[in-house]
Amino acid sequence: MTAVLREMRWWDIDPVLELEKDLFPEDAWSRGMFWSELAHARGASATRRYVVAEDGGRLVGYAGLAASGTASDSGSAAGADVQTIAVARDHWGTGLGGLLLTELLRAATAFECAEVMLECRIDNVRAQKLYERYGFEAIGFRRGYYQPGNVDALVMRLTMQSDSGSAAGSTSEQGTEING
């Protein structure tokens, strides 16, 4: 795989939307949703981490994580939610999804999160298997979560290891270039 990860910026929104509409035609995020998320991803008080993957100058994936505060804010451990992970169809099976997830888990560690949560379409078995490889466990369902298709979501959780600051069960990938 030759994809390189870097921080998502405003000029990435159009190519991200193209990929979003291809992969999630019924419940694609809007331009405004991405603008809002990126607004919380900059500066000292950032609570988001969004990255894109490029291969040969083409955007082939993206991912985002939202943290709910930091451990130092409240004296207790923070949590995070995987907001989105998307990989272009021609890059499925290349390890890019794992690379993007690894970067989100690094961000969760930087945000001092004790756990990471996510929702995954119940019919997206490929994504569920990826999350399970990284130690996520199914903890429940959200009925009709994805609209307008009324598709249920599987809720998954990963407890972060407190001693090493890394995710329980995650795999390490070497050679990742992150520009941010």
PDB file of N, CA and C in Angstrom, residues 17-61:
ATOM      1  N   LEU A  17     -16.543  14.379   0.039  1.00  0.00           N
ATOM      2  CA  LEU A  17     -17.975  14.248  -0.246  1.00  0.00           C
ATOM      3  C   LEU A  17     -18.236  13.301  -1.413  1.00  0.00           C
ATOM      4  N   GLU A  18     -17.374  13.330  -2.426  1.00  0.00           N
ATOM      5  CA  GLU A  18     -17.529  12.403  -3.557  1.00  0.00           C
ATOM      6  C   GLU A  18     -17.424  10.956  -3.076  1.00  0.00           C
ATOM      7  N   LEU A  19     -16.426  10.685  -2.263  1.00  0.00           N
ATOM      8  CA  LEU A  19     -16.241   9.334  -1.728  1.00  0.00           C
ATOM      9  C   LEU A  19     -17.383   8.975  -0.779  1.00  0.00           C
ATOM     10  N   GLU A  20     -17.790   9.914   0.026  1.00  0.00           N
ATOM     11  CA  GLU A  20     -18.893   9.721   0.973  1.00  0.00           C
ATOM     12  C   GLU A  20     -20.173   9.313   0.239  1.00  0.00           C
ATOM     13  N   LYS A  21     -20.491  10.014  -0.838  1.00  0.00           N
ATOM     14  CA  LYS A  21     -21.721   9.719  -1.591  1.00  0.00           C
ATOM     15  C   LYS A  21     -21.643   8.375  -2.296  1.00  0.00           C
ATOM     16  N   ASP A  22     -20.444   7.976  -2.721  1.00  0.00           N
ATOM     17  CA  ASP A  22     -20.280   6.671  -3.351  1.00  0.00           C
ATOM     18  C   ASP A  22     -20.464   5.542  -2.339  1.00  0.00           C
ATOM     19  N   LEU A  23     -19.871   5.704  -1.160  1.00  0.00           N
ATOM     20  CA  LEU A  23     -19.866   4.624  -0.171  1.00  0.00           C
ATOM     21  C   LEU A  23     -21.112   4.591   0.701  1.00  0.00           C
ATOM     22  N   PHE A  24     -21.691   5.748   0.968  1.00  0.00           N
ATOM     23  CA  PHE A  24     -22.839   5.845   1.882  1.00  0.00           C
ATOM     24  C   PHE A  24     -23.975   6.631   1.221  1.00  0.00           C
ATOM     25  N   PRO A  25     -24.511   6.150   0.111  1.00  0.00           N
ATOM     26  CA  PRO A  25     -25.474   6.955  -0.653  1.00  0.00           C
ATOM     27  C   PRO A  25     -26.744   7.313   0.114  1.00  0.00           C
ATOM     28  N   GLU A  26     -27.190   6.456   1.013  1.00  0.00           N
ATOM     29  CA  GLU A  26     -28.433   6.739   1.741  1.00  0.00           C
ATOM     30  C   GLU A  26     -28.241   7.682   2.922  1.00  0.00           C
ATOM     31  N   ASP A  27     -27.065   7.654   3.529  1.00  0.00           N
ATOM     32  CA  ASP A  27     -26.880   8.430   4.759  1.00  0.00           C
ATOM     33  C   ASP A  27     -25.561   9.205   4.748  1.00  0.00           C
ATOM     34  N   ALA A  28     -25.207   9.746   3.581  1.00  0.00           N
ATOM     35  CA  ALA A  28     -23.966  10.514   3.448  1.00  0.00           C
ATOM     36  C   ALA A  28     -24.006  11.775   4.299  1.00  0.00           C
ATOM     37  N   TRP A  29     -22.860  12.126   4.851  1.00  0.00           N
ATOM     38  CA  TRP A  29     -22.736  13.374   5.579  1.00  0.00           C
ATOM     39  C   TRP A  29     -22.848  14.536   4.605  1.00  0.00           C
ATOM     40  N   SER A  30     -23.253  15.671   5.130  1.00  0.00           N
ATOM     41  CA  SER A  30     -23.350  16.891   4.327  1.00  0.00           C
ATOM     42  C   SER A  30     -22.036  17.687   4.410  1.00  0.00           C
ATOM     43  N   ARG A  31     -21.903  18.639   3.520  1.00  0.00           N
ATOM     44  CA  ARG A  31     -20.754  19.558   3.542  1.00  0.00           C
ATOM     45  C   ARG A  31     -20.677  20.265   4.906  1.00  0.00           C
ATOM     46  N   GLY A  32     -21.828  20.713   5.403  1.00  0.00           N
ATOM     47  CA  GLY A  32     -21.862  21.414   6.686  1.00  0.00           C
ATOM     48  C   GLY A  32     -21.400  20.553   7.850  1.00  0.00           C
ATOM     49  N   MET A  33     -21.704  19.268   7.799  1.00  0.00           N
ATOM     50  CA  MET A  33     -21.257  18.379   8.878  1.00  0.00           C
ATOM     51  C   MET A  33     -19.729  18.297   8.902  1.00  0.00           C
ATOM     52  N   PHE A  34     -19.115  18.167   7.720  1.00  0.00           N
ATOM     53  CA  PHE A  34     -17.647  18.116   7.674  1.00  0.00           C
ATOM     54  C   PHE A  34     -17.037  19.449   8.093  1.00  0.00           C
ATOM     55  N   TRP A  35     -17.609  20.570   7.669  1.00  0.00           N
ATOM     56  CA  TRP A  35     -17.107  21.879   8.085  1.00  0.00           C
ATOM     57  C   TRP A  35     -17.161  21.998   9.608  1.00  0.00           C
ATOM     58  N   SER A  36     -18.262  21.581  10.194  1.00  0.00           N
ATOM     59  CA  SER A  36     -18.417  21.660  11.648  1.00  0.00           C
ATOM     60  C   SER A  36     -17.372  20.814  12.363  1.00  0.00           C
ATOM     61  N   GLU A  37     -17.153  19.598  11.879  1.00  0.00           N
ATOM     62  CA  GLU A  37     -16.167  18.726  12.501  1.00  0.00           C
ATOM     63  C   GLU A  37     -14.759  19.320  12.397  1.00  0.00           C
ATOM     64  N   LEU A  38     -14.409  19.837  11.223  1.00  0.00           N
ATOM     65  CA  LEU A  38     -13.074  20.411  11.045  1.00  0.00           C
ATOM     66  C   LEU A  38     -12.875  21.656  11.897  1.00  0.00           C
ATOM     67  N   ALA A  39     -13.942  22.374  12.185  1.00  0.00           N
ATOM     68  CA  ALA A  39     -13.839  23.563  13.041  1.00  0.00           C
ATOM     69  C   ALA A  39     -13.388  23.187  14.452  1.00  0.00           C
ATOM     70  N   HIS A  40     -13.663  21.957  14.861  1.00  0.00           N
ATOM     71  CA  HIS A  40     -13.275  21.494  16.200  1.00  0.00           C
ATOM     72  C   HIS A  40     -11.969  20.699  16.182  1.00  0.00           C
ATOM     73  N   ALA A  41     -11.280  20.703  15.039  1.00  0.00           N
ATOM     74  CA  ALA A  41     -10.070  19.905  14.897  1.00  0.00           C
ATOM     75  C   ALA A  41      -8.789  20.736  14.922  1.00  0.00           C
ATOM     76  N   ARG A  42      -8.897  22.022  15.174  1.00  0.00           N
ATOM     77  CA  ARG A  42      -7.723  22.891  15.126  1.00  0.00           C
ATOM     78  C   ARG A  42      -7.539  23.620  16.451  1.00  0.00           C
ATOM     79  N   GLY A  43      -6.310  23.954  16.740  1.00  0.00           N
ATOM     80  CA  GLY A  43      -6.001  24.773  17.902  1.00  0.00           C
ATOM     81  C   GLY A  43      -5.795  23.978  19.180  1.00  0.00           C
ATOM     82  N   ALA A  44      -5.485  24.717  20.224  1.00  0.00           N
ATOM     83  CA  ALA A  44      -5.162  24.104  21.517  1.00  0.00           C
ATOM     84  C   ALA A  44      -6.352  23.395  22.148  1.00  0.00           C
ATOM     85  N   SER A  45      -7.561  23.811  21.822  1.00  0.00           N
ATOM     86  CA  SER A  45      -8.747  23.193  22.416  1.00  0.00           C
ATOM     87  C   SER A  45      -9.416  22.188  21.475  1.00  0.00           C
ATOM     88  N   ALA A  46      -8.660  21.674  20.504  1.00  0.00           N
ATOM     89  CA  ALA A  46      -9.208  20.720  19.538  1.00  0.00           C
ATOM     90  C   ALA A  46      -9.758  19.484  20.241  1.00  0.00           C
ATOM     91  N   THR A  47     -10.916  19.029  19.782  1.00  0.00           N
ATOM     92  CA  THR A  47     -11.527  17.805  20.307  1.00  0.00           C
ATOM     93  C   THR A  47     -11.773  16.800  19.189  1.00  0.00           C
ATOM     94  N   ARG A  48     -11.244  17.067  18.009  1.00  0.00           N
ATOM     95  CA  ARG A  48     -11.428  16.184  16.862  1.00  0.00           C
ATOM     96  C   ARG A  48     -10.084  15.897  16.209  1.00  0.00           C
ATOM     97  N   ARG A  49     -10.030  14.749  15.532  1.00  0.00           N
ATOM     98  CA  ARG A  49      -8.883  14.410  14.684  1.00  0.00           C
ATOM     99  C   ARG A  49      -9.442  13.812  13.406  1.00  0.00           C
ATOM    100  N   TYR A  50      -9.208  14.484  12.286  1.00  0.00           N
ATOM    101  CA  TYR A  50      -9.636  14.009  10.976  1.00  0.00           C
ATOM    102  C   TYR A  50      -8.421  13.894  10.076  1.00  0.00           C
ATOM    103  N   VAL A  51      -8.319  12.776   9.390  1.00  0.00           N
ATOM    104  CA  VAL A  51      -7.213  12.536   8.467  1.00  0.00           C
ATOM    105  C   VAL A  51      -7.771  12.057   7.133  1.00  0.00           C
ATOM    106  N   VAL A  52      -6.986  12.277   6.096  1.00  0.00           N
ATOM    107  CA  VAL A  52      -7.288  11.737   4.779  1.00  0.00           C
ATOM    108  C   VAL A  52      -6.119  10.872   4.342  1.00  0.00           C
ATOM    109  N   ALA A  53      -6.413   9.941   3.443  1.00  0.00           N
ATOM    110  CA  ALA A  53      -5.389   9.084   2.845  1.00  0.00           C
ATOM    111  C   ALA A  53      -5.321   9.418   1.368  1.00  0.00           C
ATOM    112  N   GLU A  54      -4.109   9.639   0.885  1.00  0.00           N
ATOM    113  CA  GLU A  54      -3.907   9.920  -0.531  1.00  0.00           C
ATOM    114  C   GLU A  54      -3.014   8.849  -1.133  1.00  0.00           C
ATOM    115  N   ASP A  55      -3.305   8.491  -2.356  1.00  0.00           N
ATOM    116  CA  ASP A  55      -2.493   7.534  -3.100  1.00  0.00           C
ATOM    117  C   ASP A  55      -2.339   8.098  -4.510  1.00  0.00           C
ATOM    118  N   GLY A  56      -1.146   8.463  -4.861  1.00  0.00           N
ATOM    119  CA  GLY A  56      -0.903   9.030  -6.178  1.00  0.00           C
ATOM    120  C   GLY A  56      -1.637  10.333  -6.417  1.00  0.00           C
ATOM    121  N   GLY A  57      -1.804  11.147  -5.374  1.00  0.00           N
ATOM    122  CA  GLY A  57      -2.492  12.428  -5.487  1.00  0.00           C
ATOM    123  C   GLY A  57      -4.009  12.327  -5.430  1.00  0.00           C
ATOM    124  N   ARG A  58      -4.533  11.125  -5.294  1.00  0.00           N
ATOM    125  CA  ARG A  58      -5.982  10.908  -5.232  1.00  0.00           C
ATOM    126  C   ARG A  58      -6.390  10.583  -3.803  1.00  0.00           C
ATOM    127  N   LEU A  59      -7.464  11.203  -3.332  1.00  0.00           N
ATOM    128  CA  LEU A  59      -7.987  10.914  -2.003  1.00  0.00           C
ATOM    129  C   LEU A  59      -8.678   9.550  -2.052  1.00  0.00           C
ATOM    130  N   VAL A  60      -8.206   8.603  -1.226  1.00  0.00           N
ATOM    131  CA  VAL A  60      -8.728   7.231  -1.261  1.00  0.00           C
ATOM    132  C   VAL A  60      -9.302   6.789   0.086  1.00  0.00           C
ATOM    133  N   GLY A  61      -9.304   7.693   1.067  1.00  0.00           N
ATOM    134  CA  GLY A  61      -9.883   7.348   2.356  1.00  0.00           C
ATOM    135  C   GLY A  61      -9.848   8.535   3.292  1.00  0.00           C
TER     136      GLY A  61
END
